[in-house]
Coordinates of C-alpha atoms in Angstrom, one line a residue:
X15 CA 25.8 13.2 -5.4
X16 CA 24.6 16.5 -4.0
X17 CA 21.0 17.6 -3.7
X18 CA 19.8 19.8 -6.6
X19 CA 19.3 23.4 -5.6
X20 CA 15.7 23.3 -6.8
X21 CA 14.9 20.4 -4.5
X22 CA 12.2 21.2 -2.0
X23 CA 10.6 19.3 0.8
X24 CA 11.5 15.6 1.6
X25 CA 14.5 14.2 -0.3
X26 CA 13.6 11.9 -3.2
X27 CA 15.6 8.8 -4.2
X28 CA 17.4 10.9 -6.9
X29 CA 18.4 13.5 -4.4
X30 CA 19.9 11.5 -1.5
X31 CA 23.6 11.1 -1.0
X32 CA 24.9 7.5 -0.7
X33 CA 24.7 6.1 2.8
X34 CA 28.1 6.4 4.6
X35 CA 30.2 3.3 5.2
X36 CA 30.2 2.3 8.9
X37 CA 33.0 4.2 10.7
X38 CA 36.1 2.4 11.8
X39 CA 37.3 5.4 13.8
X40 CA 38.3 4.7 17.4
X41 CA 39.0 7.1 20.2
X42 CA 41.0 7.0 23.4
X43 CA 38.8 6.7 26.5
X44 CA 40.1 9.9 28.0
X45 CA 40.7 12.0 25.0
X46 CA 39.5 12.8 21.5
X47 CA 42.7 11.6 19.8
X48 CA 42.3 8.7 17.4
X49 CA 43.7 5.3 18.4
X50 CA 46.2 3.4 16.3
X51 CA 45.8 -0.2 15.4
X52 CA 46.8 -2.4 18.4
X53 CA 46.5 0.3 21.1
X54 CA 44.5 -0.5 24.2
X55 CA 42.2 1.7 26.3
X56 CA 40.2 2.7 23.2
X57 CA 36.5 3.0 22.4
X58 CA 34.5 2.9 19.2
X59 CA 33.2 6.3 18.1
X60 CA 29.4 6.8 18.6
X61 CA 28.7 6.9 14.9
X62 CA 29.5 3.2 14.6
X63 CA 26.8 2.2 17.0
X64 CA 24.3 4.8 15.7
X65 CA 24.8 3.8 12.0
X66 CA 24.7 0.1 12.9
X67 CA 21.4 0.5 14.7
X68 CA 20.1 2.6 11.9
X69 CA 20.9 -0.1 9.3
X70 CA 19.0 -2.7 11.5
X71 CA 16.0 -0.4 11.9
X72 CA 15.8 0.4 8.2
X73 CA 16.1 -3.2 7.2
X74 CA 13.4 -4.3 9.6
X75 CA 11.0 -1.5 8.7
X76 CA 11.2 -2.1 5.0
X77 CA 10.8 -5.8 5.3
X78 CA 7.7 -5.3 7.4
X79 CA 6.2 -2.4 5.2
X80 CA 6.7 -3.8 1.7
X81 CA 6.6 -7.5 2.2
X82 CA 4.0 -7.9 4.9
X83 CA 1.2 -5.4 4.8
X84 CA -1.1 -6.3 7.6
X85 CA -4.9 -6.4 7.4
X86 CA -5.3 -3.4 9.6
X87 CA -4.1 -1.3 6.7
X88 CA -7.7 -0.1 6.2
X89 CA -10.6 -0.4 3.8
X90 CA -12.8 2.3 2.3
X91 CA -15.9 0.3 1.7
X92 CA -17.7 -1.4 4.6
X93 CA -19.5 -4.6 3.7
X94 CA -19.4 -8.3 4.6
X95 CA -16.1 -8.8 2.7
X96 CA -14.4 -5.9 4.5
X97 CA -15.2 -7.4 7.9
X98 CA -14.1 -10.9 6.8
X99 CA -10.8 -9.7 5.3
X100 CA -9.9 -7.5 8.2
X101 CA -9.5 -10.6 10.3
X102 CA -7.1 -12.2 7.8
X103 CA -3.8 -11.6 6.1
X104 CA -3.7 -8.5 3.9
X105 CA -2.2 -9.1 0.5
X106 CA 1.2 -7.7 -0.3
X107 CA 1.8 -4.7 -2.6
X108 CA 2.8 -6.7 -5.6
X109 CA -0.3 -8.9 -5.3
X110 CA -2.5 -5.8 -5.3
X111 CA -0.7 -4.3 -8.3
X112 CA -1.2 -7.5 -10.3
X113 CA -4.6 -8.5 -8.9
X114 CA -3.3 -11.7 -7.5
X115 CA -5.4 -11.9 -4.4
X116 CA -8.8 -13.2 -3.2
X117 CA -11.7 -11.0 -4.5
X118 CA -15.2 -11.6 -6.0
X119 CA -16.1 -11.3 -9.6
X120 CA -19.1 -9.6 -11.3
X121 CA -21.3 -12.8 -11.3
X122 CA -20.9 -13.2 -7.6
X123 CA -21.8 -9.6 -7.0
X124 CA -24.8 -10.0 -9.3
X125 CA -25.9 -12.9 -7.1
X126 CA -25.4 -10.8 -4.0
X127 CA -27.6 -8.0 -5.4
X128 CA -30.4 -10.4 -5.9
X129 CA -29.9 -12.1 -2.5
X130 CA -29.7 -8.9 -0.5
X131 CA -32.6 -7.4 -2.3
X132 CA -34.7 -10.4 -1.4
X133 CA -33.6 -10.4 2.2
X134 CA -34.3 -6.7 2.6
X135 CA -37.9 -7.3 1.7
X136 CA -38.2 -9.1 5.1
X137 CA -35.8 -6.9 7.0
X138 CA -35.9 -3.4 5.3
X139 CA -34.1 -1.7 8.1
X140 CA -31.1 -4.0 8.3
X141 CA -28.1 -1.7 7.8
X142 CA -25.6 -4.5 7.2
X143 CA -27.7 -5.8 4.3
X144 CA -27.9 -2.3 2.9
X145 CA -24.1 -2.0 3.1
X146 CA -23.7 -5.3 1.2
X147 CA -26.2 -4.3 -1.4
X148 CA -24.7 -0.9 -2.0
X149 CA -21.2 -2.3 -2.2
X150 CA -22.3 -4.9 -4.7
X151 CA -23.9 -2.2 -6.9
X152 CA -20.6 -0.2 -6.7
X153 CA -18.5 -3.2 -7.6
X154 CA -20.7 -3.8 -10.7
X155 CA -20.3 -0.2 -11.8
X156 CA -23.8 1.0 -10.8
X157 CA -22.6 3.9 -8.6
X158 CA -26.0 5.7 -8.7
X159 CA -27.7 2.6 -7.2
X160 CA -25.0 2.3 -4.6
X161 CA -25.4 5.9 -3.6
X162 CA -29.2 5.6 -3.5
X163 CA -29.0 2.5 -1.3
X164 CA -26.7 4.3 1.2
X165 CA -28.9 7.3 1.3
X166 CA -31.7 4.9 2.4
X167 CA -29.3 3.8 5.2
X168 CA -28.6 7.4 6.0
X169 CA -32.3 8.1 6.8
X170 CA -32.2 5.2 9.2
X171 CA -29.0 6.2 11.0
X172 CA -27.8 9.7 10.1
X173 CA -24.7 9.6 12.4
X174 CA -23.4 6.1 11.5
X175 CA -19.8 6.0 10.5
X176 CA -20.0 3.2 8.0
X177 CA -22.8 4.9 6.1
X178 CA -20.8 8.1 5.6
X179 CA -17.6 6.2 4.8
X180 CA -19.5 4.2 2.1
X181 CA -21.2 7.3 0.7
X182 CA -17.9 9.1 0.4
X183 CA -16.3 6.3 -1.5
X184 CA -19.3 5.8 -3.8
X185 CA -19.4 9.5 -4.6
X186 CA -15.7 9.5 -5.3
X187 CA -16.1 6.5 -7.7
X188 CA -18.8 8.4 -9.6
X189 CA -16.5 11.5 -9.8
X190 CA -18.5 13.6 -7.4
X191 CA -15.6 14.8 -5.3
X192 CA -17.2 17.6 -3.4
X193 CA -20.0 15.3 -2.1
X194 CA -17.4 12.6 -1.4
X195 CA -15.5 14.9 0.9
X196 CA -18.6 15.9 2.7
X197 CA -19.2 12.3 3.8
X198 CA -15.6 11.3 4.3
X199 CA -15.0 14.3 6.5
X200 CA -18.2 13.5 8.5
X201 CA -17.1 9.9 8.9
X202 CA -13.8 11.1 10.3
X203 CA -15.6 13.4 12.7
X204 CA -17.8 10.5 14.0
X205 CA -14.9 8.1 14.3
X206 CA -11.4 9.7 13.7
X207 CA -9.6 6.4 14.4
X208 CA -11.8 4.1 12.4
X209 CA -9.7 2.1 9.9
X210 CA -6.8 3.6 12.0
X211 CA -7.5 7.0 10.4
X212 CA -6.8 5.9 6.8
X213 CA -9.8 7.8 5.5
X214 CA -7.5 10.8 6.0
X215 CA -5.4 9.6 3.1
X216 CA -8.5 9.0 1.0
X217 CA -9.5 12.6 1.6
X218 CA -6.0 13.8 0.8
X219 CA -6.0 11.9 -2.5
X220 CA -9.4 13.4 -3.5
X221 CA -8.2 17.0 -2.6
X222 CA -5.0 16.4 -4.5
X223 CA -6.9 15.3 -7.6
X224 CA -9.1 18.4 -7.3
X225 CA -6.2 20.7 -7.0
X226 CA -3.6 19.2 -9.3
X227 CA -5.6 16.9 -11.6
X228 CA -5.1 13.2 -12.4
X229 CA -2.3 14.0 -14.9
X230 CA -0.1 15.2 -12.0
X231 CA 0.2 11.5 -10.8
X232 CA 2.4 10.9 -13.9
X233 CA 4.4 14.1 -13.8
X234 CA 7.5 15.2 -11.9
X235 CA 8.0 14.2 -8.2
X236 CA 7.5 17.8 -7.2
X237 CA 3.9 17.6 -8.3
X238 CA 3.0 14.1 -7.4
X239 CA 0.8 12.7 -4.6
X240 CA 3.7 11.9 -2.2
X241 CA 4.8 15.6 -2.2
X242 CA 1.2 16.6 -1.5
X243 CA 1.0 14.1 1.5
X244 CA 4.2 15.5 3.0
X245 CA 2.9 19.0 2.7
X246 CA -0.7 18.6 3.7
X247 CA -0.8 15.3 5.6
X248 CA -0.9 14.9 9.4
X249 CA 2.1 16.3 11.2
X250 CA 4.9 13.9 12.0
X251 CA 7.9 12.2 10.6
X252 CA 7.9 12.0 6.8
X253 CA 8.8 8.3 6.8
X254 CA 5.9 7.6 9.1
X255 CA 3.6 9.6 6.8
X256 CA 4.8 7.7 3.8
X257 CA 4.2 4.3 5.5
X258 CA 0.7 5.3 6.6
X259 CA -0.2 6.7 3.2
X260 CA 1.0 3.6 1.4
X261 CA -1.1 1.4 3.7
X262 CA -4.1 3.7 3.0
X263 CA -3.7 3.4 -0.8
X264 CA -3.3 -0.3 -0.5
X265 CA -6.5 -0.5 1.4
X266 CA -8.3 1.5 -1.2
X267 CA -7.0 -0.9 -3.9
X268 CA -7.9 -4.0 -1.9
X269 CA -11.5 -3.1 -1.1
X270 CA -12.1 -0.7 -3.9
X271 CA -10.6 -1.1 -7.4
X272 CA -7.1 -2.6 -7.5
X273 CA -6.5 -1.8 -11.1
X274 CA -7.5 1.8 -11.0
X275 CA -4.8 3.9 -12.7
X276 CA -5.4 6.7 -10.2
X277 CA -4.7 4.4 -7.2
X278 CA -1.8 2.7 -9.0
X279 CA -0.3 6.1 -9.8
X280 CA -0.7 7.3 -6.2
X281 CA 0.9 4.1 -4.9
X282 CA 3.8 4.5 -7.3
X283 CA 4.3 8.1 -6.2
X284 CA 4.5 7.1 -2.6
X285 CA 6.8 4.1 -3.1
X286 CA 9.2 6.2 -5.1
X287 CA 9.2 9.0 -2.5
X288 CA 12.6 8.1 -1.0
X289 CA 12.1 7.3 2.6
X290 CA 12.1 3.5 2.1
X291 CA 15.9 2.9 1.9
X292 CA 15.8 -0.6 0.5
X293 CA 14.8 -0.9 -3.1
X294 CA 11.2 0.1 -3.4
X295 CA 11.9 1.4 -6.9
X296 CA 11.0 -1.9 -8.5
X297 CA 7.6 -1.9 -6.9
X298 CA 7.1 1.7 -7.9
X299 CA 8.1 0.9 -11.5
X300 CA 5.7 -2.0 -11.6
X301 CA 2.9 0.3 -10.3
X302 CA 3.7 2.9 -12.9
X303 CA 3.8 0.3 -15.7
X304 CA 0.5 -1.2 -14.6
X305 CA -1.1 2.3 -14.5
X306 CA 0.2 2.9 -18.0
X307 CA -1.7 -0.3 -19.1
X308 CA -4.9 0.8 -17.4
X309 CA -5.1 4.5 -18.3
X310 CA -7.0 5.5 -21.4
X311 CA -5.2 8.8 -22.2
X312 CA -2.2 8.2 -24.5
X313 CA -0.2 11.1 -23.1
X314 CA -0.6 9.8 -19.5
X315 CA 0.3 6.3 -20.8
X316 CA 3.6 7.5 -22.1
X317 CA 4.2 9.6 -19.0
X318 CA 3.6 6.7 -16.7
X319 CA 6.1 4.6 -18.7
X320 CA 8.6 7.4 -18.5
X321 CA 8.2 7.6 -14.7
X322 CA 8.7 3.8 -14.5
X323 CA 12.0 4.1 -16.3
X324 CA 13.0 7.1 -14.2
X325 CA 12.5 5.5 -10.8
X326 CA 14.1 2.2 -12.0
X327 CA 17.2 4.1 -12.8
X328 CA 18.0 4.2 -9.1
X329 CA 17.6 0.4 -8.8
X330 CA 21.1 -0.8 -9.5
X331 CA 21.5 -3.7 -11.9
X332 CA 17.9 -3.9 -13.0
X333 CA 17.0 -3.2 -16.6
X334 CA 13.6 -1.9 -17.6
X335 CA 13.0 -4.6 -20.2
X336 CA 13.7 -7.3 -17.6
X337 CA 11.3 -5.7 -15.1
X338 CA 8.6 -5.3 -17.7
X339 CA 9.0 -9.0 -18.7
X340 CA 8.8 -10.0 -15.0
X341 CA 5.6 -7.9 -14.6
X342 CA 4.0 -9.7 -17.5
X343 CA 4.8 -13.1 -15.9
X344 CA 3.3 -11.9 -12.6
X345 CA 0.2 -10.7 -14.4
X346 CA -0.1 -14.0 -16.2
X347 CA 0.1 -15.9 -12.8
X348 CA -2.5 -13.5 -11.4
X349 CA -4.9 -14.2 -14.4
X350 CA -4.5 -17.9 -13.9
X351 CA -5.3 -17.6 -10.1
X352 CA -8.3 -15.4 -10.8
X353 CA -9.6 -17.7 -13.6
X354 CA -9.6 -20.6 -11.2
X355 CA -11.3 -18.5 -8.5
X356 CA -14.0 -17.5 -10.9
X357 CA -14.6 -21.1 -11.9
X358 CA -15.0 -22.0 -8.2
X359 CA -17.4 -19.1 -7.8
X360 CA -19.5 -20.4 -10.6
X361 CA -19.8 -23.7 -8.8
X362 CA -20.5 -22.0 -5.5
X363 CA -23.4 -20.1 -7.0
X364 CA -25.2 -23.4 -7.6
X365 CA -25.1 -24.2 -3.8
X366 CA -27.5 -23.2 -1.1
X367 CA -25.0 -20.8 0.5
X368 CA -22.4 -19.5 -2.0
X369 CA -20.8 -17.2 0.5
X370 CA -20.2 -20.0 3.0
X371 CA -18.8 -22.2 0.2
X372 CA -16.5 -19.4 -0.9
X373 CA -15.3 -18.7 2.6
X374 CA -14.6 -22.4 3.3
X375 CA -12.5 -22.6 0.1
X376 CA -10.6 -19.3 0.3
X377 CA -10.8 -18.0 3.8
X378 CA -11.2 -20.8 6.4
X379 CA -7.8 -22.3 5.7
X380 CA -6.0 -19.1 5.0
X381 CA -2.6 -18.9 6.6
X382 CA -2.7 -16.3 9.4
X383 CA 1.1 -16.0 9.6
X384 CA 3.0 -13.4 7.6
X385 CA 3.8 -14.5 4.1
X386 CA 7.2 -15.3 2.9
X387 CA 8.6 -12.0 1.7
X388 CA 10.0 -13.5 -1.4
X389 CA 6.6 -15.0 -2.3
X390 CA 5.0 -11.7 -1.6
X391 CA 7.1 -9.7 -4.0
X392 CA 8.2 -12.2 -6.7
X393 CA 11.4 -14.2 -7.2
X394 CA 14.3 -14.1 -9.6
X395 CA 17.1 -11.6 -10.3
X396 CA 14.5 -8.9 -11.1
X397 CA 12.8 -9.5 -7.7
X398 CA 12.6 -6.5 -5.4
X399 CA 15.2 -7.6 -2.8
X400 CA 12.9 -6.5 0.0
X401 CA 13.0 -9.9 1.6
X402 CA 16.6 -9.2 2.4
X403 CA 15.8 -6.0 4.3
X404 CA 15.2 -7.4 7.8
X405 CA 17.9 -10.1 7.4
X406 CA 20.5 -7.6 6.2
X407 CA 19.7 -5.3 9.1
X408 CA 20.3 -8.2 11.6
X409 CA 23.5 -9.2 9.9
X410 CA 24.8 -5.6 10.0
X411 CA 23.9 -5.3 13.7
X412 CA 25.8 -8.6 14.5
X413 CA 28.7 -7.4 12.4
X414 CA 28.8 -4.1 14.2
X415 CA 28.8 -5.9 17.6
X416 CA 31.6 -8.2 16.5
X417 CA 33.6 -5.3 15.2
X418 CA 33.3 -3.5 18.5
X419 CA 34.5 -6.5 20.4
X420 CA 37.4 -7.1 18.1
X421 CA 38.5 -3.5 18.3
X422 CA 38.4 -3.5 22.1
X423 CA 40.8 -6.5 22.0
X424 CA 43.1 -4.5 19.8
X425 CA 42.6 -6.4 16.5

């Protein structure tokens, strides 16, 4: 399949030619003539080694990126939960798409508002308490109160990174994009490498929405967020840009609003961009489908579903109706998990220290090792297949080494 003439910028899944089969060509040591089977004094051609190594690298990269997203993938809100979760395993992409991860509910944040307000009466200049209070307001939808609380912190510490990062996020949540960029840009000036520089992708997303509009997330690949990142993001390899942007959006979902159709659409755009060689199409399709369920505009709802079908077309052997059914099962499992967690929270709110009780239940015993990739992305024939990425790469590498040895013996 040749690239369309109108294709511009990084190649998408639909534009790439199929990966070549590992070369069996062998050359004489002292000439460029091909060897015949059984001849001695021959060497494997360089492409064999290069392509074998490439298969291993791609498999390992994808297994790490999609199945195990580390906690250092960033957050955009700074509060007690951010600091706690940054020391623990970051949930996988599928868990964030479906909401199947540890996070507080409205009742818990209502308690935190009351608790932090009371404690601030004794310690009015405590910046951490102000962070917690502002984040709790934002989580319960009171963006104005969140902004007012952070402006109070701004008077106490005008050049504090966390204050500007929070203000930028809260203004963005309230739709005040110009003000959001003022504070996000200032946060990056104060500490460019905080959150490993992920605020850069938050700023890129806001500028993208200002320039192209929310509807562009559901339109053609030439207009989506991934194309904007490749064009306006930090210089460097496109695959590296894609990986960093994915981590940035996952961080916004984790510590912001995981079911935001804007973030789901942005994540889907990036997953479908084409640099992840193993099948990210099924994750992208799930994100598009989830965005279609969350968006209010009927035209965008249809457009998101159309994009889901479009990207899934490049995932061989997976039918749209099967993936949609799998997503519903995954969402049902997430709802069950969250319902149990909310019930536990209600019990914790009757204790002397609800936060300590919650941490003991959901954080203290949390496994610090990487999750099983299959558990991270879902099982069954409609699973993503990402778990095979690193293993397949290793198998290909060993196969290549064995092939080289056999050929040197003349087999």
